[in-house]
Amino acid sequence: MLDPFGRTVSYLRVSVTDRCDFRCVYCMAEDMTFLPKADLLSLEELDRLCSAFIGMGVRKLRLTGGEPLVRRGIMTLIDSLGRHLKTGGLDELTLTTNGSQLEKYAADLYRAGVRRINVSLDTLDAAKFTELTRWGRLDQVMAGLQAAKAAGLAVKINAVALRGVNDTEFDDLIAWCGREGFDLVLIEVMPMGEIGEAARMDQYLPLSMARASIQRKWTLDETDYRTGGPARYYTVRETGRRLGFITPLTHNFCESCNRVRLTCTGTLYMCLGQNDAADLRAPLRASESNVLLEDAIREAIARKPKGHDFVIDRRKAPAAVPRHMSVTGG
Ligand code: SAM
């Protein structure tokens, strides 16, 4: 699938539920209203949609949310999608998770063909973790991470850089990831979803600043390692692990974008930072054949925009994109 700017779309991210067992302060409001369960695509429908994308050239599939591992019966979908790894239709099946359910699922994920996962963890301080996630417990996530390691899953830790919250912890995170054998990616907070924009402005920390302070303690060697995602990677010489930066605000990476995002209701967003979307649920349900669905996917890819225009600025209007990250899937 080629978009109008000549970029090949080969990466599909699927939010399998908008629900989550955490309420991270930068991601959700405390009193989120979730979709009625009846609006959700069934696991069979999600499988059919993902398989149609794979048939059209998607090589990498990431399940996300909300929290993907709280969707009831999620292993049925993951097991079923694993068949595309066996046939060579898919290079990678992976997921982004908050880690809370990993103790239960890590071994099953490996068995289904998952080899790498991203786990979101912004702080190693248990009290701060609970404050940040509102409902989360750090020991539960740590147990999940050990289970992932024991199961043979490679782990990448995703940490959103938050001014005044975890900006004094990057050195600890780098050292801890080095000891545990995890890669680490720092992410700039994006203006998505209404959480109170004063709060957003206070949270925003440009990663150019974070990198400068990290380089006072660690040697970052340039690398051309890429995962097909938006991070730019370095190798931390002292630990031998990778450190990535996702910088949608200080440096956008749209020129190499290969991704589209599907929500749990079958809406396809061609850009995380734009509002244009295509409904795939209607063509999916209209017929048992995939002809209408594939036409709708092609038509959507032809509308993929050149890029996002996230900006966090006191003078600008609030939330660049009104939907929360949990809708489109981070
Ligand atoms: N529940 C899963 C998890 O915690 O990884 C998957 C969904 S979560 C929305 C995916 C990622 O998006 C997490 O790493 C989270 O920290 C990040 N995220 C959420 N809101 C964000 C925002 N406004 N800016 C940047 N990253 C955000």
PDB file of N, CA and C and ligand atoms in Angstrom, residues 13 15 17 19-22 24-28 62-70 95-100 118-122 157-162 185 187-193 195 200 203 246 248-249 261 272 310 312 323-330, ligand 1:
ATOM      1  N   ARG A  13      -1.362  -0.507  13.712  1.00  0.00           N
ATOM      2  CA  ARG A  13      -1.509  -0.542  15.172  1.00  0.00           C
ATOM      3  C   ARG A  13      -2.993  -0.610  15.477  1.00  0.00           C
ATOM      4  N   SER A  15      -5.984  -0.663  18.341  1.00  0.00           N
ATOM      5  CA  SER A  15      -6.448  -0.500  19.708  1.00  0.00           C
ATOM      6  C   SER A  15      -7.601  -1.486  19.909  1.00  0.00           C
ATOM      7  N   THR A  17      -9.183  -2.269  22.660  1.00  0.00           N
ATOM      8  CA  THR A  17     -10.184  -1.784  23.626  1.00  0.00           C
ATOM      9  C   THR A  17      -9.792  -0.372  24.024  1.00  0.00           C
ATOM     10  N   ARG A  19     -10.626   0.624  26.995  1.00  0.00           N
ATOM     11  CA  ARG A  19     -10.588   0.534  28.463  1.00  0.00           C
ATOM     12  C   ARG A  19      -9.187   0.242  28.980  1.00  0.00           C
ATOM     13  N   CYS A  20      -8.939   0.685  30.190  1.00  0.00           N
ATOM     14  CA  CYS A  20      -7.629   0.451  30.780  1.00  0.00           C
ATOM     15  C   CYS A  20      -7.806   0.288  32.285  1.00  0.00           C
ATOM     16  N   ASP A  21      -6.923  -0.462  32.895  1.00  0.00           N
ATOM     17  CA  ASP A  21      -6.970  -0.611  34.354  1.00  0.00           C
ATOM     18  C   ASP A  21      -6.142   0.460  35.058  1.00  0.00           C
ATOM     19  N   PHE A  22      -5.491   1.343  34.286  1.00  0.00           N
ATOM     20  CA  PHE A  22      -4.806   2.507  34.858  1.00  0.00           C
ATOM     21  C   PHE A  22      -5.510   3.775  34.360  1.00  0.00           C
ATOM     22  N   CYS A  24      -3.538   6.926  33.724  1.00  0.00           N
ATOM     23  CA  CYS A  24      -2.360   7.788  33.736  1.00  0.00           C
ATOM     24  C   CYS A  24      -2.767   9.246  33.531  1.00  0.00           C
ATOM     25  N   VAL A  25      -2.199  10.126  34.336  1.00  0.00           N
ATOM     26  CA  VAL A  25      -2.689  11.508  34.390  1.00  0.00           C
ATOM     27  C   VAL A  25      -2.536  12.245  33.056  1.00  0.00           C
ATOM     28  N   TYR A  26      -1.496  11.881  32.260  1.00  0.00           N
ATOM     29  CA  TYR A  26      -1.296  12.590  30.992  1.00  0.00           C
ATOM     30  C   TYR A  26      -2.096  11.954  29.863  1.00  0.00           C
ATOM     31  N   CYS A  27      -2.708  10.804  30.144  1.00  0.00           N
ATOM     32  CA  CYS A  27      -3.387  10.042  29.098  1.00  0.00           C
ATOM     33  C   CYS A  27      -4.894  10.158  29.200  1.00  0.00           C
ATOM     34  N   MET A  28      -5.412  10.026  30.401  1.00  0.00           N
ATOM     35  CA  MET A  28      -6.867   9.980  30.590  1.00  0.00           C
ATOM     36  C   MET A  28      -7.294  10.940  31.690  1.00  0.00           C
ATOM     37  N   ARG A  62       0.789  -4.249  15.726  1.00  0.00           N
ATOM     38  CA  ARG A  62       0.939  -3.994  17.163  1.00  0.00           C
ATOM     39  C   ARG A  62      -0.440  -3.846  17.787  1.00  0.00           C
ATOM     40  N   LEU A  63      -0.703  -4.636  18.821  1.00  0.00           N
ATOM     41  CA  LEU A  63      -1.956  -4.495  19.553  1.00  0.00           C
ATOM     42  C   LEU A  63      -1.717  -3.537  20.712  1.00  0.00           C
ATOM     43  N   THR A  64      -2.667  -2.618  20.879  1.00  0.00           N
ATOM     44  CA  THR A  64      -2.515  -1.638  21.930  1.00  0.00           C
ATOM     45  C   THR A  64      -3.909  -1.303  22.453  1.00  0.00           C
ATOM     46  N   GLY A  65      -4.050  -0.164  23.121  1.00  0.00           N
ATOM     47  CA  GLY A  65      -5.363   0.170  23.673  1.00  0.00           C
ATOM     48  C   GLY A  65      -5.365   1.628  24.107  1.00  0.00           C
ATOM     49  N   GLY A  66      -6.114   1.877  25.106  1.00  0.00           N
ATOM     50  CA  GLY A  66      -6.541   1.134  26.265  1.00  0.00           C
ATOM     51  C   GLY A  66      -5.463   0.125  26.667  1.00  0.00           C
ATOM     52  N   GLU A  67      -5.816  -0.794  27.485  1.00  0.00           N
ATOM     53  CA  GLU A  67      -4.857  -1.845  27.844  1.00  0.00           C
ATOM     54  C   GLU A  67      -5.259  -3.130  27.110  1.00  0.00           C
ATOM     55  N   PRO A  68      -4.436  -3.561  26.132  1.00  0.00           N
ATOM     56  CA  PRO A  68      -4.864  -4.700  25.316  1.00  0.00           C
ATOM     57  C   PRO A  68      -5.120  -5.963  26.134  1.00  0.00           C
ATOM     58  N   LEU A  69      -4.351  -6.141  27.226  1.00  0.00           N
ATOM     59  CA  LEU A  69      -4.482  -7.401  27.967  1.00  0.00           C
ATOM     60  C   LEU A  69      -5.672  -7.411  28.937  1.00  0.00           C
ATOM     61  N   VAL A  70      -6.449  -6.319  28.988  1.00  0.00           N
ATOM     62  CA  VAL A  70      -7.691  -6.398  29.778  1.00  0.00           C
ATOM     63  C   VAL A  70      -8.901  -6.713  28.896  1.00  0.00           C
ATOM     64  N   LEU A  95       2.927  -6.123  21.044  1.00  0.00           N
ATOM     65  CA  LEU A  95       1.945  -5.293  21.714  1.00  0.00           C
ATOM     66  C   LEU A  95       2.583  -4.275  22.643  1.00  0.00           C
ATOM     67  N   THR A  96       1.802  -3.257  22.931  1.00  0.00           N
ATOM     68  CA  THR A  96       2.183  -2.241  23.913  1.00  0.00           C
ATOM     69  C   THR A  96       1.266  -2.417  25.103  1.00  0.00           C
ATOM     70  N   THR A  97       1.852  -2.557  26.269  1.00  0.00           N
ATOM     71  CA  THR A  97       1.053  -2.877  27.459  1.00  0.00           C
ATOM     72  C   THR A  97       1.567  -2.104  28.664  1.00  0.00           C
ATOM     73  N   ASN A  98       0.696  -1.948  29.668  1.00  0.00           N
ATOM     74  CA  ASN A  98       1.178  -1.321  30.899  1.00  0.00           C
ATOM     75  C   ASN A  98       1.801  -2.356  31.828  1.00  0.00           C
ATOM     76  N   GLY A  99       1.778  -3.613  31.443  1.00  0.00           N
ATOM     77  CA  GLY A  99       2.483  -4.650  32.192  1.00  0.00           C
ATOM     78  C   GLY A  99       1.686  -5.273  33.327  1.00  0.00           C
ATOM     79  N   SER A 100       0.518  -4.714  33.631  1.00  0.00           N
ATOM     80  CA  SER A 100      -0.202  -5.185  34.823  1.00  0.00           C
ATOM     81  C   SER A 100      -0.661  -6.641  34.703  1.00  0.00           C
ATOM     82  N   ASN A 118       6.458  -3.849  24.156  1.00  0.00           N
ATOM     83  CA  ASN A 118       6.747  -2.551  24.765  1.00  0.00           C
ATOM     84  C   ASN A 118       5.957  -2.449  26.059  1.00  0.00           C
ATOM     85  N   VAL A 119       6.638  -2.100  27.115  1.00  0.00           N
ATOM     86  CA  VAL A 119       5.950  -1.931  28.397  1.00  0.00           C
ATOM     87  C   VAL A 119       6.106  -0.472  28.828  1.00  0.00           C
ATOM     88  N   SER A 120       4.993   0.154  29.133  1.00  0.00           N
ATOM     89  CA  SER A 120       5.023   1.570  29.514  1.00  0.00           C
ATOM     90  C   SER A 120       5.294   1.697  30.996  1.00  0.00           C
ATOM     91  N   LEU A 121       6.336   2.403  31.325  1.00  0.00           N
ATOM     92  CA  LEU A 121       6.707   2.576  32.737  1.00  0.00           C
ATOM     93  C   LEU A 121       7.460   3.900  32.841  1.00  0.00           C
ATOM     94  N   ASP A 122       6.865   4.841  33.566  1.00  0.00           N
ATOM     95  CA  ASP A 122       7.420   6.195  33.577  1.00  0.00           C
ATOM     96  C   ASP A 122       8.300   6.474  34.786  1.00  0.00           C
ATOM     97  N   ILE A 157      11.158  -0.612  27.337  1.00  0.00           N
ATOM     98  CA  ILE A 157      10.401   0.236  28.268  1.00  0.00           C
ATOM     99  C   ILE A 157      10.114   1.564  27.585  1.00  0.00           C
ATOM    100  N   ASN A 158       8.857   1.965  27.594  1.00  0.00           N
ATOM    101  CA  ASN A 158       8.464   3.283  27.096  1.00  0.00           C
ATOM    102  C   ASN A 158       8.216   4.202  28.273  1.00  0.00           C
ATOM    103  N   ALA A 159       8.900   5.313  28.322  1.00  0.00           N
ATOM    104  CA  ALA A 159       8.652   6.268  29.406  1.00  0.00           C
ATOM    105  C   ALA A 159       8.324   7.623  28.796  1.00  0.00           C
ATOM    106  N   VAL A 160       7.186   8.174  29.171  1.00  0.00           N
ATOM    107  CA  VAL A 160       6.840   9.525  28.724  1.00  0.00           C
ATOM    108  C   VAL A 160       7.600  10.503  29.618  1.00  0.00           C
ATOM    109  N   ALA A 161       8.296  11.435  28.993  1.00  0.00           N
ATOM    110  CA  ALA A 161       9.094  12.401  29.765  1.00  0.00           C
ATOM    111  C   ALA A 161       8.170  13.489  30.307  1.00  0.00           C
ATOM    112  N   LEU A 162       8.140  13.615  31.620  1.00  0.00           N
ATOM    113  CA  LEU A 162       7.222  14.564  32.253  1.00  0.00           C
ATOM    114  C   LEU A 162       7.996  15.492  33.178  1.00  0.00           C
ATOM    115  N   VAL A 185      12.883   3.720  25.714  1.00  0.00           N
ATOM    116  CA  VAL A 185      12.521   4.792  24.788  1.00  0.00           C
ATOM    117  C   VAL A 185      11.841   5.907  25.580  1.00  0.00           C
ATOM    118  N   ILE A 187       9.632   9.380  25.456  1.00  0.00           N
ATOM    119  CA  ILE A 187       8.620   9.921  24.542  1.00  0.00           C
ATOM    120  C   ILE A 187       8.197  11.311  24.995  1.00  0.00           C
ATOM    121  N   GLU A 188       8.087  12.226  24.064  1.00  0.00           N
ATOM    122  CA  GLU A 188       7.543  13.547  24.413  1.00  0.00           C
ATOM    123  C   GLU A 188       6.037  13.456  24.594  1.00  0.00           C
ATOM    124  N   VAL A 189       5.537  14.133  25.599  1.00  0.00           N
ATOM    125  CA  VAL A 189       4.097  14.121  25.844  1.00  0.00           C
ATOM    126  C   VAL A 189       3.384  14.857  24.713  1.00  0.00           C
ATOM    127  N   MET A 190       2.326  14.231  24.184  1.00  0.00           N
ATOM    128  CA  MET A 190       1.629  14.811  23.024  1.00  0.00           C
ATOM    129  C   MET A 190       0.285  15.404  23.438  1.00  0.00           C
ATOM    130  N   PRO A 191      -0.110  16.479  22.788  1.00  0.00           N
ATOM    131  CA  PRO A 191      -1.359  17.145  23.172  1.00  0.00           C
ATOM    132  C   PRO A 191      -2.586  16.394  22.659  1.00  0.00           C
ATOM    133  N   MET A 192      -2.901  15.292  23.299  1.00  0.00           N
ATOM    134  CA  MET A 192      -4.027  14.464  22.848  1.00  0.00           C
ATOM    135  C   MET A 192      -5.044  14.303  23.964  1.00  0.00           C
ATOM    136  N   GLY A 193      -6.268  14.702  23.690  1.00  0.00           N
ATOM    137  CA  GLY A 193      -7.335  14.482  24.657  1.00  0.00           C
ATOM    138  C   GLY A 193      -7.327  15.556  25.718  1.00  0.00           C
ATOM    139  N   ILE A 195      -7.264  16.957  29.108  1.00  0.00           N
ATOM    140  CA  ILE A 195      -6.959  16.582  30.506  1.00  0.00           C
ATOM    141  C   ILE A 195      -6.749  17.834  31.333  1.00  0.00           C
ATOM    142  N   ARG A 200      -1.103  20.025  30.877  1.00  0.00           N
ATOM    143  CA  ARG A 200      -0.303  19.551  29.743  1.00  0.00           C
ATOM    144  C   ARG A 200       0.937  20.412  29.555  1.00  0.00           C
ATOM    145  N   GLN A 203       3.489  19.664  32.015  1.00  0.00           N
ATOM    146  CA  GLN A 203       4.130  18.351  31.871  1.00  0.00           C
ATOM    147  C   GLN A 203       5.197  18.330  30.788  1.00  0.00           C
ATOM    148  N   ILE A 246      11.484   9.491  21.064  1.00  0.00           N
ATOM    149  CA  ILE A 246      10.362   9.770  20.158  1.00  0.00           C
ATOM    150  C   ILE A 246       9.979  11.223  20.379  1.00  0.00           C
ATOM    151  N   PRO A 248       7.847  13.827  18.703  1.00  0.00           N
ATOM    152  CA  PRO A 248       6.875  14.367  17.765  1.00  0.00           C
ATOM    153  C   PRO A 248       6.823  15.892  17.776  1.00  0.00           C
ATOM    154  N   LEU A 249       7.259  16.501  18.895  1.00  0.00           N
ATOM    155  CA  LEU A 249       7.158  17.957  18.963  1.00  0.00           C
ATOM    156  C   LEU A 249       8.439  18.653  18.559  1.00  0.00           C
ATOM    157  N   ARG A 261      -3.639   3.497  12.055  1.00  0.00           N
ATOM    158  CA  ARG A 261      -4.135   3.032  13.354  1.00  0.00           C
ATOM    159  C   ARG A 261      -5.627   2.733  13.294  1.00  0.00           C
ATOM    160  N   LEU A 272      -1.843   9.781  13.663  1.00  0.00           N
ATOM    161  CA  LEU A 272      -2.148   9.931  15.095  1.00  0.00           C
ATOM    162  C   LEU A 272      -2.540  11.372  15.435  1.00  0.00           C
ATOM    163  N   PHE A 310       1.380  18.707  15.733  1.00  0.00           N
ATOM    164  CA  PHE A 310       1.315  18.863  17.189  1.00  0.00           C
ATOM    165  C   PHE A 310       2.108  20.089  17.599  1.00  0.00           C
ATOM    166  N   ILE A 312       2.693  22.316  21.475  1.00  0.00           N
ATOM    167  CA  ILE A 312       2.248  22.644  22.830  1.00  0.00           C
ATOM    168  C   ILE A 312       2.721  24.063  23.102  1.00  0.00           C
ATOM    169  N   ARG A 323      -9.252  13.491  20.680  1.00  0.00           N
ATOM    170  CA  ARG A 323      -9.403  12.145  21.242  1.00  0.00           C
ATOM    171  C   ARG A 323      -8.199  11.787  22.121  1.00  0.00           C
ATOM    172  N   HIS A 324      -8.468  10.993  23.144  1.00  0.00           N
ATOM    173  CA  HIS A 324      -7.391  10.551  24.021  1.00  0.00           C
ATOM    174  C   HIS A 324      -6.568   9.482  23.318  1.00  0.00           C
ATOM    175  N   MET A 325      -5.335   9.335  23.781  1.00  0.00           N
ATOM    176  CA  MET A 325      -4.425   8.333  23.215  1.00  0.00           C
ATOM    177  C   MET A 325      -5.037   6.936  23.312  1.00  0.00           C
ATOM    178  N   SER A 326      -5.829   6.699  24.337  1.00  0.00           N
ATOM    179  CA  SER A 326      -6.413   5.367  24.538  1.00  0.00           C
ATOM    180  C   SER A 326      -7.423   5.006  23.447  1.00  0.00           C
ATOM    181  N   VAL A 327      -7.896   6.013  22.713  1.00  0.00           N
ATOM    182  CA  VAL A 327      -8.840   5.741  21.623  1.00  0.00           C
ATOM    183  C   VAL A 327      -8.081   5.235  20.402  1.00  0.00           C
ATOM    184  N   THR A 328      -7.071   6.005  19.993  1.00  0.00           N
ATOM    185  CA  THR A 328      -6.327   5.638  18.783  1.00  0.00           C
ATOM    186  C   THR A 328      -5.290   4.559  19.081  1.00  0.00           C
ATOM    187  N   GLY A 329      -4.870   4.480  20.316  1.00  0.00           N
ATOM    188  CA  GLY A 329      -3.830   3.501  20.666  1.00  0.00           C
ATOM    189  C   GLY A 329      -2.464   4.133  20.527  1.00  0.00           C
ATOM    190  N   GLY A 330      -1.693   4.112  21.609  1.00  0.00           N
ATOM    191  CA  GLY A 330      -0.375   4.758  21.585  1.00  0.00           C
ATOM    192  C   GLY A 330       0.678   3.852  20.985  1.00  0.00           C
TER     193      GLY A 330
HETATM  194  N1  SAM B   1      -2.120   0.529  28.077  1.00  0.00           N
HETATM  195  C1  SAM B   1      -1.010   0.331  27.202  1.00  0.00           C
HETATM  196  C2  SAM B   1       0.225   0.985  27.785  1.00  0.00           C
HETATM  197  O1  SAM B   1       0.142   1.535  28.888  1.00  0.00           O
HETATM  198  O2  SAM B   1       1.259   0.921  27.131  1.00  0.00           O
HETATM  199  C3  SAM B   1      -1.223   0.767  25.768  1.00  0.00           C
HETATM  200  C4  SAM B   1      -1.921   2.043  25.492  1.00  0.00           C
HETATM  201  S1  SAM B   1      -1.107   3.521  26.040  1.00  0.00           S
HETATM  202  C5  SAM B   1      -2.239   4.745  25.433  1.00  0.00           C
HETATM  203  C6  SAM B   1       0.268   3.579  24.940  1.00  0.00           C
HETATM  204  C7  SAM B   1       1.347   4.558  25.244  1.00  0.00           C
HETATM  205  O3  SAM B   1       0.874   5.858  25.011  1.00  0.00           O
HETATM  206  C8  SAM B   1       1.893   4.519  26.646  1.00  0.00           C
HETATM  207  O4  SAM B   1       3.298   4.394  26.593  1.00  0.00           O
HETATM  208  C9  SAM B   1       1.512   5.876  27.192  1.00  0.00           C
HETATM  209  O5  SAM B   1       2.463   6.329  28.119  1.00  0.00           O
HETATM  210  C10 SAM B   1       1.498   6.707  25.946  1.00  0.00           C
HETATM  211  N2  SAM B   1       0.711   7.943  26.032  1.00  0.00           N
HETATM  212  C11 SAM B   1      -0.554   8.119  26.454  1.00  0.00           C
HETATM  213  N3  SAM B   1      -0.943   9.404  26.354  1.00  0.00           N
HETATM  214  C12 SAM B   1       0.120  10.081  25.855  1.00  0.00           C
HETATM  215  C13 SAM B   1       0.354  11.442  25.520  1.00  0.00           C
HETATM  216  N4  SAM B   1      -0.572  12.370  25.659  1.00  0.00           N
HETATM  217  N5  SAM B   1       1.569  11.751  25.012  1.00  0.00           N
HETATM  218  C14 SAM B   1       2.543  10.815  24.842  1.00  0.00           C
HETATM  219  N6  SAM B   1       2.377   9.511  25.133  1.00  0.00           N
HETATM  220  C15 SAM B   1       1.184   9.149  25.643  1.00  0.00           C
END
